Amino acid sequence: MSAHVIADDAEALAVAASLAEEFRAGASVRDAERRLPRAELDKLSASGLLAVTVPSDHGGADVGALTLAEIFRLLGTADGSLAQIPQSHFAYVNVIRRQGTSEQRKFFFAELLAGRRFGNAQSEAGGKHVQDIRTRLVSRPDGSYVLTGVKHYSTGALFADWIPVLARAEDGRLHVAYVPSDAPGLTVIDDWDGLGQRTTAGGTVRLDGVPVPGDRVLPHHLTFEGPQLHGAVAQLLHSAIDAGIAAGALVEAVEFVRTKSRPWFESGVEAAAEDPLLIQRFGELDLEVRASDALLREAARAVDTARADLTDGTAAEASLAVAAAKVQAARAAVEVSSALFEVSGTRSALASLNLHRHWRDARTHTLHDPTRWKIQHLGRFVLNGTRPPRHGLL
């Protein structure tokens, strides 16, 4: 596999905008027929976008959080499923950046620049809570390991070259094992049947005695022992996806009302777009989208600031700024995608138009982690100065 190497932030944004327009054209059909976006992901890999956070001393563009968030927002405006697939990819690139040895960084950054994709095998079902990880990484006398467990919601695994697996070692500490997708004992099952984000293929990964060389395992537990941006960056990308879904739904609503909706007979106007009540509602929805975009940019700048000078204080500011962005973007995604029907009228509910994909994607994606806890952390900080905890969801 070979891929273009993107030079800088400006090129990354231009490539993302171009691909978003291309991916938008087939998004509805892919969703309706559950056509998995293999060709689109190959184009994403070949474009070089999946390697834009590779450090410059390894040949990458090393783009900032502001650019990365905008890449995901643009993809989210086009296809809420497709935008979700590489989210974990970048989260696990960050693990390598922070915890990888020089040899691990050299190897994996070369893989990324060649267009290789990371998947995701972290979440599990049936435990006490989301961080109750029961997948086990058992050491062998020769320094290698064996992985055993079952993962769910494994977005991107079906399309991946490498599948990062979150597991606990014998001492209970979290590690990430980077496993090639064709490793013996590893099975990826396409059993995702969510009402939204239908083509993410976030199904099950089974690990039955999967052998892992010692140099493919990283100590993820160290990520959270000091000030960190792992959670902030991961959540920033989720926020960007929601903001993109909201913006995409608004654009679709505008187009529908301008070209297909009829005015309500009591309005006294000739076109639906002239109805003062609809104008008012579109103004309200535009405010939601603008607020989401603004908070997303503010959060990304906070992450970039913290990256330049990482302390407990700057890390906390980044996490809180991202938390605020995530709350607003989630609200906007659900509200705008639902209001699309309110402003467009009865015809917009036709299944053949598949306008409900925006709401289904928003409703599904915003379940990833509860925004009510982000509001809690914002309140605790503003009232009592309590900094947010260190974990991968904040």
PDB file of N, CA and C in Angstrom, residues 66 69 73 235-236 239-240 243 287-303 317-332 378:
ATOM      1  N   LEU A  66      -6.697  21.922  15.945  1.00  0.00           N
ATOM      2  CA  LEU A  66      -7.667  22.742  15.228  1.00  0.00           C
ATOM      3  C   LEU A  66      -7.918  22.176  13.825  1.00  0.00           C
ATOM      4  N   ALA A  69      -9.667  18.579  14.128  1.00  0.00           N
ATOM      5  CA  ALA A  69     -11.094  18.705  14.425  1.00  0.00           C
ATOM      6  C   ALA A  69     -11.874  19.121  13.186  1.00  0.00           C
ATOM      7  N   ARG A  73     -14.981  17.348  11.301  1.00  0.00           N
ATOM      8  CA  ARG A  73     -16.241  18.069  11.120  1.00  0.00           C
ATOM      9  C   ARG A  73     -16.666  18.014   9.656  1.00  0.00           C
ATOM     10  N   GLN A 235     -12.185  12.986  22.628  1.00  0.00           N
ATOM     11  CA  GLN A 235     -13.497  13.607  22.750  1.00  0.00           C
ATOM     12  C   GLN A 235     -13.667  14.786  21.794  1.00  0.00           C
ATOM     13  N   LEU A 236     -12.578  15.461  21.482  1.00  0.00           N
ATOM     14  CA  LEU A 236     -12.637  16.545  20.498  1.00  0.00           C
ATOM     15  C   LEU A 236     -13.117  16.009  19.151  1.00  0.00           C
ATOM     16  N   SER A 239     -16.737  15.310  19.265  1.00  0.00           N
ATOM     17  CA  SER A 239     -17.456  16.588  19.180  1.00  0.00           C
ATOM     18  C   SER A 239     -17.525  17.073  17.741  1.00  0.00           C
ATOM     19  N   ALA A 240     -16.429  16.912  17.024  1.00  0.00           N
ATOM     20  CA  ALA A 240     -16.383  17.354  15.633  1.00  0.00           C
ATOM     21  C   ALA A 240     -17.354  16.560  14.761  1.00  0.00           C
ATOM     22  N   ALA A 243     -20.781  17.934  15.526  1.00  0.00           N
ATOM     23  CA  ALA A 243     -20.933  19.251  14.905  1.00  0.00           C
ATOM     24  C   ALA A 243     -21.128  19.116  13.398  1.00  0.00           C
ATOM     25  N   LEU A 287     -28.140  29.154  14.939  1.00  0.00           N
ATOM     26  CA  LEU A 287     -27.432  29.499  16.173  1.00  0.00           C
ATOM     27  C   LEU A 287     -26.833  28.260  16.833  1.00  0.00           C
ATOM     28  N   GLU A 288     -27.584  27.163  16.826  1.00  0.00           N
ATOM     29  CA  GLU A 288     -27.077  25.927  17.415  1.00  0.00           C
ATOM     30  C   GLU A 288     -25.827  25.447  16.683  1.00  0.00           C
ATOM     31  N   VAL A 289     -25.868  25.500  15.365  1.00  0.00           N
ATOM     32  CA  VAL A 289     -24.721  25.049  14.572  1.00  0.00           C
ATOM     33  C   VAL A 289     -23.537  25.992  14.763  1.00  0.00           C
ATOM     34  N   ARG A 290     -23.805  27.300  14.747  1.00  0.00           N
ATOM     35  CA  ARG A 290     -22.718  28.258  14.954  1.00  0.00           C
ATOM     36  C   ARG A 290     -22.077  28.091  16.330  1.00  0.00           C
ATOM     37  N   ALA A 291     -22.900  27.878  17.345  1.00  0.00           N
ATOM     38  CA  ALA A 291     -22.365  27.689  18.700  1.00  0.00           C
ATOM     39  C   ALA A 291     -21.511  26.431  18.770  1.00  0.00           C
ATOM     40  N   SER A 292     -21.973  25.359  18.119  1.00  0.00           N
ATOM     41  CA  SER A 292     -21.199  24.117  18.099  1.00  0.00           C
ATOM     42  C   SER A 292     -19.849  24.326  17.427  1.00  0.00           C
ATOM     43  N   ASP A 293     -19.864  24.979  16.281  1.00  0.00           N
ATOM     44  CA  ASP A 293     -18.613  25.211  15.554  1.00  0.00           C
ATOM     45  C   ASP A 293     -17.663  26.099  16.356  1.00  0.00           C
ATOM     46  N   ALA A 294     -18.205  27.124  16.995  1.00  0.00           N
ATOM     47  CA  ALA A 294     -17.363  28.043  17.766  1.00  0.00           C
ATOM     48  C   ALA A 294     -16.732  27.349  18.967  1.00  0.00           C
ATOM     49  N   LEU A 295     -17.533  26.575  19.710  1.00  0.00           N
ATOM     50  CA  LEU A 295     -16.995  25.862  20.873  1.00  0.00           C
ATOM     51  C   LEU A 295     -16.012  24.781  20.445  1.00  0.00           C
ATOM     52  N   LEU A 296     -16.248  24.178  19.281  1.00  0.00           N
ATOM     53  CA  LEU A 296     -15.306  23.186  18.765  1.00  0.00           C
ATOM     54  C   LEU A 296     -13.953  23.838  18.482  1.00  0.00           C
ATOM     55  N   ARG A 297     -13.966  24.997  17.838  1.00  0.00           N
ATOM     56  CA  ARG A 297     -12.703  25.690  17.551  1.00  0.00           C
ATOM     57  C   ARG A 297     -12.011  26.123  18.843  1.00  0.00           C
ATOM     58  N   GLU A 298     -12.785  26.621  19.793  1.00  0.00           N
ATOM     59  CA  GLU A 298     -12.202  27.044  21.065  1.00  0.00           C
ATOM     60  C   GLU A 298     -11.564  25.854  21.774  1.00  0.00           C
ATOM     61  N   ALA A 299     -12.247  24.708  21.758  1.00  0.00           N
ATOM     62  CA  ALA A 299     -11.708  23.514  22.403  1.00  0.00           C
ATOM     63  C   ALA A 299     -10.432  23.051  21.710  1.00  0.00           C
ATOM     64  N   ALA A 300     -10.426  23.074  20.386  1.00  0.00           N
ATOM     65  CA  ALA A 300      -9.232  22.652  19.649  1.00  0.00           C
ATOM     66  C   ALA A 300      -8.052  23.562  19.953  1.00  0.00           C
ATOM     67  N   ARG A 301      -8.299  24.853  20.047  1.00  0.00           N
ATOM     68  CA  ARG A 301      -7.215  25.791  20.402  1.00  0.00           C
ATOM     69  C   ARG A 301      -6.703  25.506  21.811  1.00  0.00           C
ATOM     70  N   ALA A 302      -7.600  25.150  22.723  1.00  0.00           N
ATOM     71  CA  ALA A 302      -7.169  24.816  24.084  1.00  0.00           C
ATOM     72  C   ALA A 302      -6.286  23.573  24.089  1.00  0.00           C
ATOM     73  N   VAL A 303      -6.621  22.603  23.253  1.00  0.00           N
ATOM     74  CA  VAL A 303      -5.791  21.403  23.136  1.00  0.00           C
ATOM     75  C   VAL A 303      -4.430  21.758  22.559  1.00  0.00           C
ATOM     76  N   GLU A 317      -7.770  22.687  31.446  1.00  0.00           N
ATOM     77  CA  GLU A 317      -8.467  23.655  30.602  1.00  0.00           C
ATOM     78  C   GLU A 317      -8.882  23.026  29.272  1.00  0.00           C
ATOM     79  N   ALA A 318      -7.999  22.218  28.706  1.00  0.00           N
ATOM     80  CA  ALA A 318      -8.333  21.557  27.445  1.00  0.00           C
ATOM     81  C   ALA A 318      -9.494  20.588  27.623  1.00  0.00           C
ATOM     82  N   SER A 319      -9.451  19.791  28.687  1.00  0.00           N
ATOM     83  CA  SER A 319     -10.525  18.820  28.925  1.00  0.00           C
ATOM     84  C   SER A 319     -11.865  19.512  29.132  1.00  0.00           C
ATOM     85  N   LEU A 320     -11.858  20.607  29.866  1.00  0.00           N
ATOM     86  CA  LEU A 320     -13.105  21.318  30.129  1.00  0.00           C
ATOM     87  C   LEU A 320     -13.634  21.997  28.867  1.00  0.00           C
ATOM     88  N   ALA A 321     -12.739  22.563  28.078  1.00  0.00           N
ATOM     89  CA  ALA A 321     -13.168  23.197  26.826  1.00  0.00           C
ATOM     90  C   ALA A 321     -13.757  22.160  25.870  1.00  0.00           C
ATOM     91  N   VAL A 322     -13.134  20.982  25.833  1.00  0.00           N
ATOM     92  CA  VAL A 322     -13.664  19.913  24.989  1.00  0.00           C
ATOM     93  C   VAL A 322     -15.001  19.421  25.523  1.00  0.00           C
ATOM     94  N   ALA A 323     -15.118  19.326  26.846  1.00  0.00           N
ATOM     95  CA  ALA A 323     -16.386  18.897  27.445  1.00  0.00           C
ATOM     96  C   ALA A 323     -17.521  19.831  27.038  1.00  0.00           C
ATOM     97  N   ALA A 324     -17.265  21.132  27.090  1.00  0.00           N
ATOM     98  CA  ALA A 324     -18.283  22.108  26.692  1.00  0.00           C
ATOM     99  C   ALA A 324     -18.647  21.949  25.221  1.00  0.00           C
ATOM    100  N   ALA A 325     -17.633  21.750  24.388  1.00  0.00           N
ATOM    101  CA  ALA A 325     -17.881  21.567  22.955  1.00  0.00           C
ATOM    102  C   ALA A 325     -18.696  20.307  22.697  1.00  0.00           C
ATOM    103  N   LYS A 326     -18.391  19.244  23.425  1.00  0.00           N
ATOM    104  CA  LYS A 326     -19.094  17.978  23.227  1.00  0.00           C
ATOM    105  C   LYS A 326     -20.563  18.092  23.620  1.00  0.00           C
ATOM    106  N   VAL A 327     -20.847  18.759  24.731  1.00  0.00           N
ATOM    107  CA  VAL A 327     -22.231  18.933  25.168  1.00  0.00           C
ATOM    108  C   VAL A 327     -23.028  19.696  24.122  1.00  0.00           C
ATOM    109  N   GLN A 328     -22.476  20.809  23.657  1.00  0.00           N
ATOM    110  CA  GLN A 328     -23.198  21.630  22.677  1.00  0.00           C
ATOM    111  C   GLN A 328     -23.357  20.911  21.344  1.00  0.00           C
ATOM    112  N   ALA A 329     -22.303  20.258  20.888  1.00  0.00           N
ATOM    113  CA  ALA A 329     -22.382  19.585  19.588  1.00  0.00           C
ATOM    114  C   ALA A 329     -23.381  18.429  19.615  1.00  0.00           C
ATOM    115  N   ALA A 330     -23.415  17.694  20.728  1.00  0.00           N
ATOM    116  CA  ALA A 330     -24.365  16.585  20.849  1.00  0.00           C
ATOM    117  C   ALA A 330     -25.796  17.105  20.828  1.00  0.00           C
ATOM    118  N   ARG A 331     -26.038  18.180  21.571  1.00  0.00           N
ATOM    119  CA  ARG A 331     -27.379  18.767  21.585  1.00  0.00           C
ATOM    120  C   ARG A 331     -27.776  19.248  20.196  1.00  0.00           C
ATOM    121  N   ALA A 332     -26.850  19.919  19.535  1.00  0.00           N
ATOM    122  CA  ALA A 332     -27.155  20.466  18.213  1.00  0.00           C
ATOM    123  C   ALA A 332     -27.418  19.353  17.203  1.00  0.00           C
ATOM    124  N   LEU A 378     -17.842  20.409  34.422  1.00  0.00           N
ATOM    125  CA  LEU A 378     -17.833  21.856  34.211  1.00  0.00           C
ATOM    126  C   LEU A 378     -18.330  22.575  35.461  1.00  0.00           C
TER     127      LEU A 378
END
